[in-house]
């Protein structure tokens, strides 16, 4: 019911699209900046070959070239330190799209260090809370952390649908809430422009762009589709947060609509296109 707060898993990732835009607005980050300027361990190219070439924009487009050690990262007591020390480079930055948690944990480390450099003693979740959630009245139920106390950036959030929809409306309203511009609209809009190797992914968000793909370039909408991976028959402006279960948030700017789908099942027969077709086809 309306008071149930399921785990939204990787749909959590969409929050960081807004956070990155806000951090840029506040001068904390520059997308063209090398990550090693802040994660200085990566300046040692003997220990971390190739990582000094990664820019923040590569994290946002999931094209950093870092390995995606799903289970290993999940089992680590300090996921942030593991991401810094143990991930290998498997491709050149900007070359390939690779879905997974690695880029998000590195972004979490980067943002936390940027905040601390400015004398702001917050972790990434606390920054998200004070700068966005508190201002739009979003209250999540809980958030998972690793054993070291770090908030799980890519998949940690549990919340009710009526709280989640607030974030969707905030995004649809281009960073405005009750007449107050929290994030500059242009900075938020550019997050949904595909600039990396996958046309179906922007900056920390899924897109319904024609010719976009999901986990691999073979995972696409059917040939000849006028839409993308979420809805094949159009509405190429859809922005998605897609989590296991399957938990979903879809933003449809052309309809001024937020769609939430939540479940407590580990897996079911839900398919994005079939679900959206029930809503969108006349």
Coordinates of C-alpha atoms in Angstrom, one line a residue:
X1 CA 0.0 0.0 0.0
X2 CA 1.1 3.6 0.1
X3 CA 3.1 3.1 3.3
X4 CA 5.2 0.2 1.9
X5 CA 8.8 1.1 1.2
X6 CA 10.4 -1.4 -1.1
X7 CA 14.1 -1.5 -1.9
X8 CA 14.4 0.2 -5.3
X9 CA 17.9 -1.3 -5.9
X10 CA 19.7 0.3 -9.0
X11 CA 16.8 2.7 -9.6
X12 CA 18.7 4.6 -6.8
X13 CA 21.2 5.5 -9.5
X14 CA 19.0 8.2 -11.0
X15 CA 19.5 10.4 -7.9
X16 CA 23.1 10.8 -8.7
X17 CA 22.3 12.4 -12.1
X18 CA 20.7 15.3 -10.1
X19 CA 23.6 15.3 -7.6
X20 CA 26.2 15.6 -10.3
X21 CA 24.4 18.5 -11.9
X22 CA 24.1 20.3 -8.6
X23 CA 27.8 19.6 -7.7
X24 CA 28.8 21.2 -11.0
X25 CA 26.5 24.2 -10.3
X26 CA 28.2 24.7 -6.9
X27 CA 31.6 24.5 -8.4
X28 CA 32.5 21.2 -6.7
X29 CA 33.2 19.3 -9.9
X30 CA 34.0 19.9 -13.6
X31 CA 33.1 17.0 -15.9
X32 CA 36.3 17.5 -17.9
X33 CA 38.5 17.1 -14.8
X34 CA 40.6 14.1 -14.3
X35 CA 39.4 11.9 -11.4
X36 CA 43.1 11.4 -10.3
X37 CA 43.2 15.1 -9.4
X38 CA 41.1 14.2 -6.4
X39 CA 41.6 10.4 -6.0
X40 CA 45.4 11.0 -6.0
X41 CA 46.2 7.4 -5.4
X42 CA 45.6 7.0 -9.2
X43 CA 48.5 9.3 -10.0
X44 CA 50.7 6.2 -9.3
X45 CA 50.5 4.7 -12.8
X46 CA 52.6 1.7 -11.7
X47 CA 49.9 0.7 -9.2
X48 CA 47.0 2.0 -11.2
X49 CA 47.9 1.9 -14.9
X50 CA 45.5 3.9 -17.1
X51 CA 43.3 5.3 -14.3
X52 CA 45.0 8.7 -14.6
X53 CA 43.1 9.1 -18.0
X54 CA 39.7 8.8 -16.5
X55 CA 37.6 12.0 -16.4
X56 CA 34.5 12.7 -14.4
X57 CA 32.5 12.6 -17.6
X58 CA 33.6 9.0 -18.1
X59 CA 32.1 8.1 -14.7
X60 CA 28.8 9.8 -15.6
X61 CA 28.5 8.0 -18.9
X62 CA 29.6 4.6 -17.5
X63 CA 32.5 4.6 -19.9
X64 CA 35.5 4.9 -17.5
X65 CA 37.0 1.6 -18.6
X66 CA 36.9 0.2 -15.0
X67 CA 36.0 -3.4 -14.4
X68 CA 32.6 -4.2 -13.0
X69 CA 33.2 -6.7 -10.2
X70 CA 29.6 -6.9 -9.1
X71 CA 29.8 -9.7 -6.5
X72 CA 33.3 -8.8 -5.2
X73 CA 32.3 -5.2 -4.6
X74 CA 29.1 -6.3 -2.9
X75 CA 31.0 -8.6 -0.5
X76 CA 33.6 -6.0 0.5
X77 CA 33.4 -4.4 4.0
X78 CA 34.7 -1.1 2.6
X79 CA 33.4 -0.8 -0.9
X80 CA 34.8 2.7 -1.4
X81 CA 38.4 1.6 -0.7
X82 CA 38.0 -1.5 -2.8
X83 CA 36.8 0.6 -5.7
X84 CA 39.9 2.8 -5.4
X85 CA 42.5 0.0 -4.9
X86 CA 41.3 -3.1 -6.7
X87 CA 39.4 -2.3 -9.9
X88 CA 41.3 -3.0 -13.1
X89 CA 41.1 -1.1 -16.4
X90 CA 39.6 -3.3 -19.1
X91 CA 39.2 -0.6 -21.8
X92 CA 40.2 2.9 -22.6
X93 CA 38.1 5.7 -21.0
X94 CA 35.3 6.8 -23.3
X95 CA 35.6 3.7 -25.5
X96 CA 33.0 1.3 -24.1
X97 CA 29.8 1.5 -22.1
X98 CA 29.9 -0.9 -19.1
X99 CA 27.0 -1.0 -16.7
X100 CA 27.6 -1.7 -13.1
X101 CA 28.4 -0.2 -9.7
X102 CA 32.1 0.7 -10.1
X103 CA 31.6 4.2 -11.6
X104 CA 29.1 5.1 -8.9
X105 CA 31.3 4.1 -6.0
X106 CA 34.2 6.0 -7.5
X107 CA 31.9 9.0 -7.9
X108 CA 31.0 8.7 -4.2
X109 CA 34.6 8.8 -3.2
X110 CA 35.3 11.7 -5.5
X111 CA 32.3 13.7 -4.2
X112 CA 33.1 13.1 -0.6
X113 CA 36.6 14.3 -1.0
X114 CA 35.5 17.3 -2.9
X115 CA 33.1 18.2 -0.1
X116 CA 35.8 17.7 2.5
X117 CA 38.2 20.0 0.5
X118 CA 35.6 22.7 0.9
X119 CA 35.3 22.1 4.7
X120 CA 31.9 20.3 4.3
X121 CA 32.0 17.2 6.4
X122 CA 29.3 15.2 4.6
X123 CA 29.3 12.0 2.8
X124 CA 27.5 11.8 -0.6
X125 CA 24.2 10.6 0.9
X126 CA 24.2 13.5 3.5
X127 CA 24.8 15.9 0.6
X128 CA 21.9 14.4 -1.4
X129 CA 19.7 14.7 1.7
X130 CA 20.5 18.3 2.7
X131 CA 20.8 19.8 -0.9
X132 CA 17.8 18.0 -2.5
X133 CA 15.7 15.6 -0.4
X134 CA 15.1 18.0 2.5
X135 CA 14.2 20.8 0.1
X136 CA 11.6 18.8 -1.7
X137 CA 10.2 17.0 1.3
X138 CA 11.4 13.5 0.3
X139 CA 11.8 11.1 3.2
X140 CA 13.3 7.7 2.4
X141 CA 12.6 4.8 4.7
X142 CA 16.2 3.5 4.9
X143 CA 19.5 3.3 3.0
X144 CA 21.9 0.4 3.1
X145 CA 25.6 0.9 4.0
X146 CA 28.7 -1.2 3.9
X147 CA 30.4 -2.4 7.0
X148 CA 32.7 0.6 7.0
X149 CA 29.6 2.9 7.2
X150 CA 29.7 4.1 3.6
X151 CA 26.3 4.6 2.0
X152 CA 25.8 2.3 -1.0
X153 CA 25.7 4.8 -3.9
X154 CA 24.3 2.7 -6.7
X155 CA 21.6 0.7 -5.0
X156 CA 20.9 1.6 -1.4
X157 CA 17.5 3.3 -1.2
X158 CA 14.2 2.1 0.3
X159 CA 11.2 4.4 0.1
X160 CA 7.5 4.7 -0.5
X161 CA 6.0 5.5 -3.9
X162 CA 4.6 8.9 -2.8
X163 CA 8.0 9.9 -1.6
X164 CA 9.7 8.6 -4.8
X165 CA 7.3 10.5 -7.1
X166 CA 8.4 13.8 -5.5
X167 CA 11.9 13.3 -6.9
X168 CA 10.4 12.5 -10.3
X169 CA 8.3 15.6 -10.3
X170 CA 11.4 17.7 -9.2
X171 CA 13.3 16.3 -12.2
X172 CA 10.3 17.0 -14.6
X173 CA 10.1 20.5 -13.3
X174 CA 13.8 21.0 -14.3
X175 CA 15.2 21.4 -10.8
X176 CA 12.4 23.6 -9.4
X177 CA 10.4 23.0 -6.3
X178 CA 7.6 25.3 -5.1
X179 CA 8.9 28.1 -7.2
X180 CA 12.5 27.8 -6.0
X181 CA 15.2 26.8 -8.6
X182 CA 17.4 24.3 -6.7
X183 CA 19.3 23.1 -9.8
X184 CA 19.8 25.2 -12.9
X185 CA 17.5 23.8 -15.6
X186 CA 20.2 23.7 -18.3
X187 CA 22.5 21.7 -16.1
X188 CA 19.8 19.2 -15.4
X189 CA 18.6 19.0 -19.0
X190 CA 22.1 18.2 -20.3
X191 CA 22.2 15.1 -18.1
X192 CA 19.8 13.4 -20.5
X193 CA 21.8 14.1 -23.6
X194 CA 23.8 11.0 -24.6
X195 CA 27.4 12.0 -24.8
X196 CA 29.1 8.6 -24.2
X197 CA 29.3 5.5 -26.4
X198 CA 25.8 4.3 -25.6
X199 CA 22.9 6.4 -27.1
X200 CA 20.6 4.8 -24.5
X201 CA 22.4 6.3 -21.5
X202 CA 23.0 9.9 -20.5
X203 CA 24.8 11.0 -17.3
X204 CA 23.8 8.5 -14.7
X205 CA 20.4 7.9 -16.3
X206 CA 18.8 5.6 -18.8
X207 CA 17.3 7.1 -22.0
X208 CA 14.7 5.9 -24.5
X209 CA 16.8 7.1 -27.4
X210 CA 16.6 5.2 -30.8
X211 CA 19.6 2.9 -31.2
X212 CA 20.3 2.9 -27.5
X213 CA 21.1 -0.4 -25.7
X214 CA 20.9 -1.9 -22.3
X215 CA 23.7 -4.1 -20.9
X216 CA 25.2 -4.9 -24.3
X217 CA 24.9 -3.4 -27.8
X218 CA 22.9 -6.5 -28.7
X219 CA 20.3 -5.7 -26.1
X220 CA 18.2 -3.2 -28.1
X221 CA 14.7 -2.4 -29.1
X222 CA 13.5 -4.5 -32.1
X223 CA 14.9 -3.4 -35.5
X224 CA 12.9 -0.6 -37.0
X225 CA 11.6 0.7 -33.7
X226 CA 10.9 4.5 -33.4
X227 CA 11.7 4.4 -29.6
X228 CA 14.3 2.9 -27.4
X229 CA 14.9 0.1 -24.9
X230 CA 12.2 1.1 -22.5
X231 CA 9.4 1.8 -24.9
X232 CA 9.8 0.8 -28.6
X233 CA 7.0 2.8 -30.1
X234 CA 8.1 6.4 -29.5
X235 CA 8.4 8.8 -26.6
X236 CA 12.1 9.1 -27.1
X237 CA 12.2 11.6 -24.3
X238 CA 11.7 9.0 -21.5
X239 CA 14.3 9.1 -18.8
X240 CA 14.5 6.1 -16.6
X241 CA 15.8 4.8 -13.3
X242 CA 15.8 1.0 -13.6
X243 CA 16.3 -1.3 -10.6
X244 CA 16.1 -5.0 -9.8
X245 CA 12.8 -6.6 -9.0
X246 CA 11.8 -4.8 -11.3
X247 CA 11.5 -1.4 -9.7
X248 CA 11.1 1.5 -12.0
X249 CA 10.8 5.3 -12.3
X250 CA 10.1 6.7 -15.7
X251 CA 10.0 10.5 -16.4
X252 CA 8.1 11.4 -19.6
X253 CA 8.6 15.2 -20.1
X254 CA 6.4 15.5 -23.2
X255 CA 3.4 14.2 -21.1
X256 CA 4.5 15.9 -17.8
X257 CA 4.2 12.5 -16.3
X258 CA 6.1 10.5 -13.7
X259 CA 5.5 6.7 -13.6
X260 CA 6.5 4.6 -10.6
X261 CA 6.5 0.9 -10.5
X262 CA 7.6 -0.9 -7.3
X263 CA 7.7 -4.5 -6.2
X264 CA 8.9 -6.6 -3.3
X265 CA 9.5 -9.6 -5.5
X266 CA 13.0 -10.6 -6.3
X267 CA 12.1 -11.2 -9.9
X268 CA 9.0 -11.4 -12.1
X269 CA 7.8 -11.3 -15.7
X270 CA 7.6 -7.5 -15.8
X271 CA 8.8 -5.9 -19.1
X272 CA 9.3 -2.2 -19.6
X273 CA 7.8 -2.0 -23.1
X274 CA 4.7 -4.1 -22.2
X275 CA 4.0 -2.1 -19.1
X276 CA 4.4 1.3 -20.8
X277 CA 2.4 0.1 -23.8
X278 CA -0.6 -0.4 -21.4
X279 CA -0.2 3.2 -20.3
X280 CA 0.7 5.0 -23.5
X281 CA -1.0 3.2 -26.4
X282 CA -4.4 4.6 -27.4

